[in-house]
mmCIF file of C-alpha atoms and ligand atoms in Angstrom:
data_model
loop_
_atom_site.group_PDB
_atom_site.id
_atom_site.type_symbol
_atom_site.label_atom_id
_atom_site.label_comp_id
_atom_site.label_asym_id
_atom_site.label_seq_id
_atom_site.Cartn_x
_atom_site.Cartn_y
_atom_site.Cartn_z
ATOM 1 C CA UNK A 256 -105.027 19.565 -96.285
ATOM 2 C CA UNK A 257 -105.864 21.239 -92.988
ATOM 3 C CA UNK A 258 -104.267 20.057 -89.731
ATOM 4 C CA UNK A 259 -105.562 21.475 -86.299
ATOM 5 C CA UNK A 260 -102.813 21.137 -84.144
ATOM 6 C CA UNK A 261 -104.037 21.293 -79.884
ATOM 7 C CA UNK A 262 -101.607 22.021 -77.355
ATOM 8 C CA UNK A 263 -99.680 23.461 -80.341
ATOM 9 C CA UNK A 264 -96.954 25.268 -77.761
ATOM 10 C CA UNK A 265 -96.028 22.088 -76.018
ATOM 11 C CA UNK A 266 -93.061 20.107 -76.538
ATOM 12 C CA UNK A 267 -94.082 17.406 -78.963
ATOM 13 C CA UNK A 268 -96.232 20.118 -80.878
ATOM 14 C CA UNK A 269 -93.280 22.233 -81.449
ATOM 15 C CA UNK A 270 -91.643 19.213 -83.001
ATOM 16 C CA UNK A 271 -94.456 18.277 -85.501
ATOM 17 C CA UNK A 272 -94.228 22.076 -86.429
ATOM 18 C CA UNK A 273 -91.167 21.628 -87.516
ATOM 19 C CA UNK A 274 -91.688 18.103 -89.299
ATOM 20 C CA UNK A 275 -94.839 18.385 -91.036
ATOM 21 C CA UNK A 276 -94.081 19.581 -94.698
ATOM 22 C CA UNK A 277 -95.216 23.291 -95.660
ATOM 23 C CA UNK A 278 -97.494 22.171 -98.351
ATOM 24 C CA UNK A 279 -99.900 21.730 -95.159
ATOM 25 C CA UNK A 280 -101.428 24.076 -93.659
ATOM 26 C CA UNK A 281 -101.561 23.720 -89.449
ATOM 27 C CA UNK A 282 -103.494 25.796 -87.792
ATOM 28 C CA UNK A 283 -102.134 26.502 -83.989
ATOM 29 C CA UNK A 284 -104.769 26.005 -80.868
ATOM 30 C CA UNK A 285 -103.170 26.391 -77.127
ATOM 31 C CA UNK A 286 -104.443 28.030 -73.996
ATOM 32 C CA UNK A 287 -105.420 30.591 -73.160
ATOM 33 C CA UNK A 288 -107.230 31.167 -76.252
ATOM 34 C CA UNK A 289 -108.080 27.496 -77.144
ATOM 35 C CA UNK A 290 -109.287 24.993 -74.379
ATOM 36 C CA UNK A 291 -110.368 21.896 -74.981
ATOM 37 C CA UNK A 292 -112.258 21.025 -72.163
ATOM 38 C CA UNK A 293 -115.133 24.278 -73.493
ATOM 39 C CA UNK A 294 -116.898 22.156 -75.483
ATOM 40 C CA UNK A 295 -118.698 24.771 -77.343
ATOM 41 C CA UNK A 296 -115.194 26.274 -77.870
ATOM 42 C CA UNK A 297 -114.379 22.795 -79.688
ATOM 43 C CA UNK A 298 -117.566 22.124 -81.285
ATOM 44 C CA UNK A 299 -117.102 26.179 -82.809
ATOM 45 C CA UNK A 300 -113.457 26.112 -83.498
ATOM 46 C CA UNK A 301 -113.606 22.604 -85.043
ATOM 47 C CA UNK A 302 -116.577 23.188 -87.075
ATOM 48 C CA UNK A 303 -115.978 26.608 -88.533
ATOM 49 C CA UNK A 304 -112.427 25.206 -89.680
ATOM 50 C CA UNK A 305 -113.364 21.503 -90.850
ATOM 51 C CA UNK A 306 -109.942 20.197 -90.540
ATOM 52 C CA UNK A 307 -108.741 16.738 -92.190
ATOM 53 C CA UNK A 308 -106.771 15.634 -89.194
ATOM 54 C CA UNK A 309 -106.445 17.051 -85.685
ATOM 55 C CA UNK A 310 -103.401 16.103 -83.788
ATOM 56 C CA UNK A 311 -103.988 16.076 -79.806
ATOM 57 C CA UNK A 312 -100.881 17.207 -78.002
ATOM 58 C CA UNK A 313 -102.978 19.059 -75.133
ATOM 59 C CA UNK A 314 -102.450 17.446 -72.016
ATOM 60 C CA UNK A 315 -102.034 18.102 -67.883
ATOM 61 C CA UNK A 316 -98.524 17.023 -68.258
ATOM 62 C CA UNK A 317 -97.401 17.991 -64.448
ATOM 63 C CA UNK A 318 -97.409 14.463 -63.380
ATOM 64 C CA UNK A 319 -96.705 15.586 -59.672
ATOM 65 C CA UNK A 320 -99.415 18.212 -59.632
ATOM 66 C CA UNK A 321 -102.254 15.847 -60.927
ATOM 67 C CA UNK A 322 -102.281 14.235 -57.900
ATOM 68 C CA UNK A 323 -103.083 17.938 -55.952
ATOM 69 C CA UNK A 324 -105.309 19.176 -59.377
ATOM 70 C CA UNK A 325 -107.062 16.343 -59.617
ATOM 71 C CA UNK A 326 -110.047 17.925 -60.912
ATOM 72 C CA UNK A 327 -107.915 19.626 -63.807
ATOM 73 C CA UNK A 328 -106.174 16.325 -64.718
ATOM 74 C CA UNK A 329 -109.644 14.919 -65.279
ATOM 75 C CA UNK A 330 -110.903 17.553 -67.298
ATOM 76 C CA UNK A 331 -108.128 18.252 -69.406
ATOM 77 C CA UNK A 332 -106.733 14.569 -69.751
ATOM 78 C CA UNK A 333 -109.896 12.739 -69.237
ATOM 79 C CA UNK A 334 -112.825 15.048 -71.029
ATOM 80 C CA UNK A 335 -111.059 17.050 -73.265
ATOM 81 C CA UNK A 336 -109.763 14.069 -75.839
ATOM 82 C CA UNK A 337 -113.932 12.913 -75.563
ATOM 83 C CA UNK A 338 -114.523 16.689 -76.835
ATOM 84 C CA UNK A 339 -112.009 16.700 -79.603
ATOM 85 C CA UNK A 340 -113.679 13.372 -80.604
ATOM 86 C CA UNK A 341 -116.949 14.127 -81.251
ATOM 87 C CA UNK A 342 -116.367 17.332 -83.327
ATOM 88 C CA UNK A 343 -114.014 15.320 -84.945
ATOM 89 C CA UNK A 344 -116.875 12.540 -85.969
ATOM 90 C CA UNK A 345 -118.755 15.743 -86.998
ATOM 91 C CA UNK A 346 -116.654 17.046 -89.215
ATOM 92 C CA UNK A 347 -114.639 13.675 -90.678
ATOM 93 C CA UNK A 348 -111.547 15.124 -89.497
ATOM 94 C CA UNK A 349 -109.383 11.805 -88.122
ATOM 95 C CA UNK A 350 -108.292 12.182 -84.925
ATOM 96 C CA UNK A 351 -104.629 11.639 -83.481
ATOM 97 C CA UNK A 352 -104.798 11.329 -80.011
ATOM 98 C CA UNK A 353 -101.273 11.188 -77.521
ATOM 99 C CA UNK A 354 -101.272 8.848 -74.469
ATOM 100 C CA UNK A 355 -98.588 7.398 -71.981
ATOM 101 C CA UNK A 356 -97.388 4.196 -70.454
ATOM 102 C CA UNK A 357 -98.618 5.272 -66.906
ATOM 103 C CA UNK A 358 -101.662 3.362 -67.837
ATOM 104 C CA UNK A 359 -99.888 0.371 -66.953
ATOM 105 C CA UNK A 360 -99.554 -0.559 -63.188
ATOM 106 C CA UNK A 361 -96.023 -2.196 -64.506
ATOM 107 C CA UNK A 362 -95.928 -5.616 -62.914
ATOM 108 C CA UNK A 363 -94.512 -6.778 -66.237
ATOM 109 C CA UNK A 364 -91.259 -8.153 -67.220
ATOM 110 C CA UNK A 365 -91.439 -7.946 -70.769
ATOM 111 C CA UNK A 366 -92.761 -5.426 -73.168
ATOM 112 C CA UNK A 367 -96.473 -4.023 -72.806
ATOM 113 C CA UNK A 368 -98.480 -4.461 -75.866
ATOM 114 C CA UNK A 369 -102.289 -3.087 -76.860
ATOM 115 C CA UNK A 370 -103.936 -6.035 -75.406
ATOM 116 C CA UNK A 371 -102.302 -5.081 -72.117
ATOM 117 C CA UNK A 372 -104.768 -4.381 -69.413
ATOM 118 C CA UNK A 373 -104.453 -1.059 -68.188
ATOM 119 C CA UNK A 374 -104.333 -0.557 -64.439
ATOM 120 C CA UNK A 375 -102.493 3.486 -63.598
ATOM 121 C CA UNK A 376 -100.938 3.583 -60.330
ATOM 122 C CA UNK A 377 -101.379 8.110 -60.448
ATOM 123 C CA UNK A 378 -103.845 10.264 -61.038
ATOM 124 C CA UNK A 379 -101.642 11.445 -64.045
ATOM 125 C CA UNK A 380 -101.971 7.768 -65.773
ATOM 126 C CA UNK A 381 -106.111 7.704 -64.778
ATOM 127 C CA UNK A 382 -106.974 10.362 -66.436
ATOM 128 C CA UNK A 383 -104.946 9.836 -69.420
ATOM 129 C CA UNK A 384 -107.055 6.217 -69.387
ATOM 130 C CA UNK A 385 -109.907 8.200 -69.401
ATOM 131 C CA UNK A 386 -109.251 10.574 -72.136
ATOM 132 C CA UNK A 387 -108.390 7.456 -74.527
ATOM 133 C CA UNK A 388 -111.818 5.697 -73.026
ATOM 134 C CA UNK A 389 -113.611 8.834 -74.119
ATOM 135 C CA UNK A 390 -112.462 8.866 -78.088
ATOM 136 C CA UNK A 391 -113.232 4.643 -78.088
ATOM 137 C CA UNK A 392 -116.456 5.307 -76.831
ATOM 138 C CA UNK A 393 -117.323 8.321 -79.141
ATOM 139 C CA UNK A 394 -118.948 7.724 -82.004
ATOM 140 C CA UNK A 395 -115.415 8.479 -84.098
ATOM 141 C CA UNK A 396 -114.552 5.790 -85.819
ATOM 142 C CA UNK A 397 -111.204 7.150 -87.489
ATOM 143 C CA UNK A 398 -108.487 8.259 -84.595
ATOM 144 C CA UNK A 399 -104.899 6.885 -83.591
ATOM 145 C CA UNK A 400 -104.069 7.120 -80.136
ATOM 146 C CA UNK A 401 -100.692 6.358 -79.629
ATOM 147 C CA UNK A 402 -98.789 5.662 -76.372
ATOM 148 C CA UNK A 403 -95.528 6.905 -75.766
ATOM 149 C CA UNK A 404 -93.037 7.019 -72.805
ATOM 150 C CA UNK A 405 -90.571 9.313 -71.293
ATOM 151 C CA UNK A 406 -90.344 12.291 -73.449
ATOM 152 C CA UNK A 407 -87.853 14.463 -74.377
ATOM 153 C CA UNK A 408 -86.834 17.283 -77.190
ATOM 154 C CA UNK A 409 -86.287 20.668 -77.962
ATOM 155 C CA UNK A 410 -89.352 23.162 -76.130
ATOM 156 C CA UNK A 411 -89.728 21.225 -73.289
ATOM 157 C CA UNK A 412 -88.771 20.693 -69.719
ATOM 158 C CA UNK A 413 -87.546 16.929 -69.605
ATOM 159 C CA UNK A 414 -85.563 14.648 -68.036
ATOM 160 C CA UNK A 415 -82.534 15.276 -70.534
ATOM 161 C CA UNK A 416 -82.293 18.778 -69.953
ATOM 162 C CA UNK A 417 -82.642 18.499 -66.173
ATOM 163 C CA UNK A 418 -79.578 15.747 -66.379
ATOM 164 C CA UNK A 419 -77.295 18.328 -68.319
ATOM 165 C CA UNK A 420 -78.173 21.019 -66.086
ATOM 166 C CA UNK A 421 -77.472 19.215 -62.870
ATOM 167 C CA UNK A 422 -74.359 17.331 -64.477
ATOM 168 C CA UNK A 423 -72.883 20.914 -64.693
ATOM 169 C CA UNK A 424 -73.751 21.878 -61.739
ATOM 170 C CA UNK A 425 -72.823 19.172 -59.149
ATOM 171 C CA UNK A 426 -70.294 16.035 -58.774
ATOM 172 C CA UNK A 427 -72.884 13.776 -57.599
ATOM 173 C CA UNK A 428 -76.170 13.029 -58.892
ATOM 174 C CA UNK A 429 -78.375 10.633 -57.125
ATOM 175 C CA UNK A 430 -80.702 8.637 -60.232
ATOM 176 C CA UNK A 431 -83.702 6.131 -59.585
ATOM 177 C CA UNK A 432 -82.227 2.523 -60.896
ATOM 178 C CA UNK A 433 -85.511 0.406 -60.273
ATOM 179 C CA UNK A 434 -87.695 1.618 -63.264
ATOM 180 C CA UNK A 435 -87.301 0.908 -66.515
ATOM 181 C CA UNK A 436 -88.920 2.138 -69.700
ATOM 182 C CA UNK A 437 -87.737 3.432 -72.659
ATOM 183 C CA UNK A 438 -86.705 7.145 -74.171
ATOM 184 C CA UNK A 439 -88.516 8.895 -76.716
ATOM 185 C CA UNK A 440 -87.112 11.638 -78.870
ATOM 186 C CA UNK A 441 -89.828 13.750 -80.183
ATOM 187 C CA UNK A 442 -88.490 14.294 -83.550
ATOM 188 C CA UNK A 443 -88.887 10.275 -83.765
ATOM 189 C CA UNK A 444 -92.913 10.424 -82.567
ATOM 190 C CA UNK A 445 -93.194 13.292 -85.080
ATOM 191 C CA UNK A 446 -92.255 11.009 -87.676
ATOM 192 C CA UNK A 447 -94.063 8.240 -86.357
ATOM 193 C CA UNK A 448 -97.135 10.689 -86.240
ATOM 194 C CA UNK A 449 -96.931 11.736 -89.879
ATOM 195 C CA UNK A 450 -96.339 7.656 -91.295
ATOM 196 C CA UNK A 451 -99.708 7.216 -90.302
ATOM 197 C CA UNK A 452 -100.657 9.770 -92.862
ATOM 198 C CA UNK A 453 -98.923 8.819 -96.127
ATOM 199 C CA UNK A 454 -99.227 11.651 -97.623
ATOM 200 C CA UNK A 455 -98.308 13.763 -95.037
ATOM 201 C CA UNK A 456 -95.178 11.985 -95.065
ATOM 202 C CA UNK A 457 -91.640 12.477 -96.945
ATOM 203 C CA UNK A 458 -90.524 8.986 -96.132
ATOM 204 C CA UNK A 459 -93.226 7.341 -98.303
ATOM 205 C CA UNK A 460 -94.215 4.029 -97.847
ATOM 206 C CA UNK A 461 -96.234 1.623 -100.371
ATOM 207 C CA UNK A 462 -98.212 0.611 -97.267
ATOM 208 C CA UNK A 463 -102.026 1.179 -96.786
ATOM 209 C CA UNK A 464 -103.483 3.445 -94.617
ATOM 210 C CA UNK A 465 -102.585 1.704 -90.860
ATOM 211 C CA UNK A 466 -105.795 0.593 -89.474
ATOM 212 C CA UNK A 467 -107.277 2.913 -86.606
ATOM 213 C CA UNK A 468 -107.156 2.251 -82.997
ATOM 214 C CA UNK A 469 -104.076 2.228 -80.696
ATOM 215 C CA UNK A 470 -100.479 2.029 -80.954
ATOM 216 C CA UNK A 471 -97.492 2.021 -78.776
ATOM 217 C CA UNK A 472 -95.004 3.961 -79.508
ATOM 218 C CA UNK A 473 -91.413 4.875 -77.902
ATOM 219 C CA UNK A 474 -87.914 4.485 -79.012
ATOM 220 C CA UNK A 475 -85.913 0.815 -79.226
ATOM 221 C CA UNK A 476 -84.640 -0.666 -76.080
ATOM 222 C CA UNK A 477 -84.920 0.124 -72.752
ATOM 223 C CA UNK A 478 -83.049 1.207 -69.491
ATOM 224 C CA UNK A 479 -83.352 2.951 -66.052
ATOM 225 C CA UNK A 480 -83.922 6.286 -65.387
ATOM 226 C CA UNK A 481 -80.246 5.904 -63.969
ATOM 227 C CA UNK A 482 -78.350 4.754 -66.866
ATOM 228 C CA UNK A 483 -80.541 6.956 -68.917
ATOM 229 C CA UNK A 484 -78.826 10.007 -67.080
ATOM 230 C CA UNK A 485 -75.003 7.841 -67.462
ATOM 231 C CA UNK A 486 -75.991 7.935 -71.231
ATOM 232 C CA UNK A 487 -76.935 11.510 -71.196
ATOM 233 C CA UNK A 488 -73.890 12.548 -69.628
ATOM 234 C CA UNK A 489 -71.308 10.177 -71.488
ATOM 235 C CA UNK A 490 -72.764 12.004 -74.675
ATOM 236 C CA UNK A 491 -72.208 15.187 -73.205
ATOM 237 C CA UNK A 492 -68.802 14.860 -72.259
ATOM 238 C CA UNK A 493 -68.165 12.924 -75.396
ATOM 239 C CA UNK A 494 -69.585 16.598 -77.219
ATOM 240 C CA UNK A 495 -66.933 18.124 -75.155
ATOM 241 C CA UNK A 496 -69.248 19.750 -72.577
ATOM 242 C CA UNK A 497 -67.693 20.967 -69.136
ATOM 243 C CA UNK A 498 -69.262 18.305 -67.165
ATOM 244 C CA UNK A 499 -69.113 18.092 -63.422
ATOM 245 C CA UNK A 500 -70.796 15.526 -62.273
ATOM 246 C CA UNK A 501 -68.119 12.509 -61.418
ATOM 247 C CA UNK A 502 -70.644 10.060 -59.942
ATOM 248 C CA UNK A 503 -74.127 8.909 -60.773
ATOM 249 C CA UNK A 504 -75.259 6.817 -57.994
ATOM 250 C CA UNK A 505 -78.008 4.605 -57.943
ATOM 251 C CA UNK A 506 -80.923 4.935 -55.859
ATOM 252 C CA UNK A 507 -83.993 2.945 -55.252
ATOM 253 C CA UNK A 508 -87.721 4.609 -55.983
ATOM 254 C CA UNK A 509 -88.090 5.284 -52.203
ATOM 255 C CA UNK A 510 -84.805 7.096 -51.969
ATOM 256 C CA UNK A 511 -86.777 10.213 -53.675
ATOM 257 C CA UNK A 512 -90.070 10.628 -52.684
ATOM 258 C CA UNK A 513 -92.126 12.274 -55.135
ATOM 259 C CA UNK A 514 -96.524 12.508 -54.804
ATOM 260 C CA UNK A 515 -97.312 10.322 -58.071
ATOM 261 C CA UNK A 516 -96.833 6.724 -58.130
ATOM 262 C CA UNK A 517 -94.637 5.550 -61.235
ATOM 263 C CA UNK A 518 -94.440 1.858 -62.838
ATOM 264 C CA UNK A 519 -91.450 -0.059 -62.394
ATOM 265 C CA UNK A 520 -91.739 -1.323 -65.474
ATOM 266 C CA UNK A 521 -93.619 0.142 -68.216
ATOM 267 C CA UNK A 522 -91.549 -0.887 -71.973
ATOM 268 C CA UNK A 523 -93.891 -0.551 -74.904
ATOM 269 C CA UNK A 524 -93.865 -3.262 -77.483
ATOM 270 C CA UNK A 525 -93.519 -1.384 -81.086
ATOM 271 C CA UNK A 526 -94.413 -4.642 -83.002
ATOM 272 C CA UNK A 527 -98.357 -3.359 -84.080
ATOM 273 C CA UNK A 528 -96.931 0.024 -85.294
ATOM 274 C CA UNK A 529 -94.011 -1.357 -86.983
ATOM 275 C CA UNK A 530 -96.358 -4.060 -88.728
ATOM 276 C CA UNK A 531 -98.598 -1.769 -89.695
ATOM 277 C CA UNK A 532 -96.660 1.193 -90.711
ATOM 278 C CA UNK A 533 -93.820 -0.891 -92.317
ATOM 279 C CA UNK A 534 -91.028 1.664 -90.001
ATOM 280 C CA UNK A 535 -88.155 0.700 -88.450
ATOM 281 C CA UNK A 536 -87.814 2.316 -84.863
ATOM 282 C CA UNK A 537 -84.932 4.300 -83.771
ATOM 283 C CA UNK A 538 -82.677 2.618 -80.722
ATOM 284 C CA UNK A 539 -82.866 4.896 -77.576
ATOM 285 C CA UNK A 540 -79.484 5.855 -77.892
ATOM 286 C CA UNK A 541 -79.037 6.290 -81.173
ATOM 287 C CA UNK A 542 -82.081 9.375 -80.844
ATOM 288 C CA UNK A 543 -80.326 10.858 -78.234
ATOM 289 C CA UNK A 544 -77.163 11.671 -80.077
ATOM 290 C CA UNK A 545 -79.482 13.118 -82.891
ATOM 291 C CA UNK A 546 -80.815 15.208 -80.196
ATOM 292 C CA UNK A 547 -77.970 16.152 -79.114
ATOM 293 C CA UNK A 548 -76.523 16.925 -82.566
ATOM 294 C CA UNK A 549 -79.304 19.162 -83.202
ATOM 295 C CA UNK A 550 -79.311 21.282 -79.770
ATOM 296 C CA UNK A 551 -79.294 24.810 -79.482
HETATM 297 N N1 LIG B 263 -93.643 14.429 -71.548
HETATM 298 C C1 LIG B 263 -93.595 13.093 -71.386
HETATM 299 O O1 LIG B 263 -92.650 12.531 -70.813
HETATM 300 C C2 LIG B 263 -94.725 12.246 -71.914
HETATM 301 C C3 LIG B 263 -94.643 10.856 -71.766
HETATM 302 C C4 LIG B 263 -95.688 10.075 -72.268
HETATM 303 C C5 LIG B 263 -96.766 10.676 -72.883
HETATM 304 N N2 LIG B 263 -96.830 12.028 -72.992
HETATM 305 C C6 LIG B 263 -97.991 12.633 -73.655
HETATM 306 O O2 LIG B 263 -97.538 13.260 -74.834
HETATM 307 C C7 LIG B 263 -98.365 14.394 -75.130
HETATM 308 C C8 LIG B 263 -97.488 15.602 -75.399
HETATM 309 O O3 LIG B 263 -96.704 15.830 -74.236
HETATM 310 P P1 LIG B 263 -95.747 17.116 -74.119
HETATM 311 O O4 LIG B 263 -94.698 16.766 -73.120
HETATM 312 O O5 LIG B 263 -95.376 17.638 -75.463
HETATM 313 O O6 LIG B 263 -96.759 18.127 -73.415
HETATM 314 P P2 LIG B 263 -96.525 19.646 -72.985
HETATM 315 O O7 LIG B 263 -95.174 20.127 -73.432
HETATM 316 O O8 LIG B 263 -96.888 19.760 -71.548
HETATM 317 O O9 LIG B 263 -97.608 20.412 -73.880
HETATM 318 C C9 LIG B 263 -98.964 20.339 -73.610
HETATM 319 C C10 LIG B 263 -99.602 21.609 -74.157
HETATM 320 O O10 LIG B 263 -101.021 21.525 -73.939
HETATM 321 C C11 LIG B 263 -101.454 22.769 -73.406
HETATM 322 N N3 LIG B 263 -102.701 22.599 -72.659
HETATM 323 C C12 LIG B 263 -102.858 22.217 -71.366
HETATM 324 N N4 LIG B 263 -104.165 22.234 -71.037
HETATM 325 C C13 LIG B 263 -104.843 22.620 -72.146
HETATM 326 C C14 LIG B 263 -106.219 22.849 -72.422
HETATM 327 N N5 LIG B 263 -107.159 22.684 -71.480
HETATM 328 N N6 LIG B 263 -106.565 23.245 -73.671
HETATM 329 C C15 LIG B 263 -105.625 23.442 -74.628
HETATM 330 N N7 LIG B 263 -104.299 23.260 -74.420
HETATM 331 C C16 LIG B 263 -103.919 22.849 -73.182
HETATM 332 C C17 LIG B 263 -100.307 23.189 -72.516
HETATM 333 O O11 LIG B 263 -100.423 24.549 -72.189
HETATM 334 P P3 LIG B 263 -99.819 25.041 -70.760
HETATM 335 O O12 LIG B 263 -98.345 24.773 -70.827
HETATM 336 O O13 LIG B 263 -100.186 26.483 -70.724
HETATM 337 O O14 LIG B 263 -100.498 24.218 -69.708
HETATM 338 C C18 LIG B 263 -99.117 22.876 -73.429
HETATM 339 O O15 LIG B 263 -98.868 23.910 -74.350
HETATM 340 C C19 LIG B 263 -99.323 14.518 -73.954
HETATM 341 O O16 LIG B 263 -100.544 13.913 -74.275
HETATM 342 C C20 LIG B 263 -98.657 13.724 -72.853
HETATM 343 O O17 LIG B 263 -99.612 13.199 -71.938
HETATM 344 C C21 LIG B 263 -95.837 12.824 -72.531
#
């Protein structure tokens, strides 16, 4: 089985590299020699290789900078997922496709599900809309796109590693308190990822095929960005870290101005994945001591 793996450098790529069994082969596409908003690129790179699944991790991640790039965020995020679809449908490769919950404008107060409209209060969360509006309205019939929220794991700059930086660095540490979401450890999407696949899967389930179309995905629970970082740094003192930082204050959204508008609220409801996959999902917590017990 051949797996074309796009944005294969990036953070949640370097995870599924690691968790997809070597009895696959995965063949590696990143910039600057693979860009999937060439289209010819995709239609030649795609064809000549007739993969069974591609796995989308290319994205504008810079959530900031989309608001400046705006043309890039559209191209990339918007166009590029459209591309990957359509030489997809040509070839019969499936298609898994990776979106976020700054789709959601999060006026909610309880979790988002599928039906959810979508309303993205950034640039960042448009275009993303826009790359998943491009694979429904392709003619490819046989993709995931799953929806994820606040990232983190080994290869990547994220909000964990910034907290144990800082935390070593200073006493105080100022942390938005009036957004909540929930964590996601990669090495829990790249599992999630591969149960869609059954046979791409060690932790084999007697389950059919999940139906296609789109999932949310993130880790159990939910919290602030603030006692995210108290969690981070409780773990890392409990690891025996030399930890500075002696208080993590609060602050509201305004307190730290940044260009891209985030929800306040923007929880994913697992139940459609977890129904259809037969998986239990890993509590935010829980992930981040596995992360932990796994770091470098
Ligand atoms: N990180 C989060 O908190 C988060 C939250 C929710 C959803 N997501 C979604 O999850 C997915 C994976 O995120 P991630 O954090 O693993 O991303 P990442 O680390 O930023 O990796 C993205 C990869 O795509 C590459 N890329 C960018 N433009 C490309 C193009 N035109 N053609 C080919 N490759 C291109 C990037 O290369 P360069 O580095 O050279 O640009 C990078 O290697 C993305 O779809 C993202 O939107 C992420």
């Amino acid at each position: 089985m051949n797996i074309a793996l796009i944005g294969s450098n990036g953070m949640l790529a370097s995870m599924l590299k690691q968790k997809i069994p070597a009895s696959y082969r995965v063949h590696e596409f990143d910039l600057p020699d693979f860009d999937i908003t060439n289209s010819e690129q995709v239609n030649t790179v795609i064809g000549a290789l007739h993969p069974d699944i591609i796995i989308n991790c290319a994205a504008f991640t810079k959530v900031d900078l989309c608001e400046t790039k705006q043309e890039a965020a559209a191209m990339v995020n918007g166009v590029g997922p459209g591309l990957l679809a359509n030489a997809a449908h040509q070839v019969g490769a499936v298609l898994v496709h990776i979106s976020t919950d700054f789709v959601f404008a999060g006026d909610k107060k309880s979790p988002y599900s599928e039906e959810d409209p979508a309303a993205p209060l950034s640039i960042y969360g448009c275009s993303k809309l826009k790359g998943e509006e491009a694979i429904i309205n392709s003619p490819l019939e046989h993709y995931y796109i799953i929806r994820t929220s606040w990232l983190y794991g080994p290869g990547g700059p994220n909000f964990v590693e910034t907290i144990a930086r800082l935390a070593c660095e200073r006493e105080d540490l100022g942390i938005v308190a009036d957004q909540r979401g929930t964590p996601t450890y990669t090495g829990d999407l790249a599992e999630a990822i591969m149960r869609l696949f059954p046979r791409l899967s060690p932790l084999v389930t007697d389950l059919p095929l999940p139906p296609y179309g789109l999932y949310h995905y993130s880790n159990q629970g939910e919290c602030t960005w603030h006692e995210f970082a108290c969690e981070i740094v409780d773990q890392l003192q409990k690891k025996g870290c030399a930890v500075k930082a002696k208080r993590i204050i609060p602050i509201a959204t305004e307190d730290y101005p940044v260009p891209a508008r985030r929800p306040q609220y923007s929880v994913l409801s697992k139940k459609k994945y977890m129904e259809a996959t037969g998986a239990e999902v890993p509590e935010w917590k829980e992930s981040l001591q596995t992360y932990f017990d796994n770091r470098a």
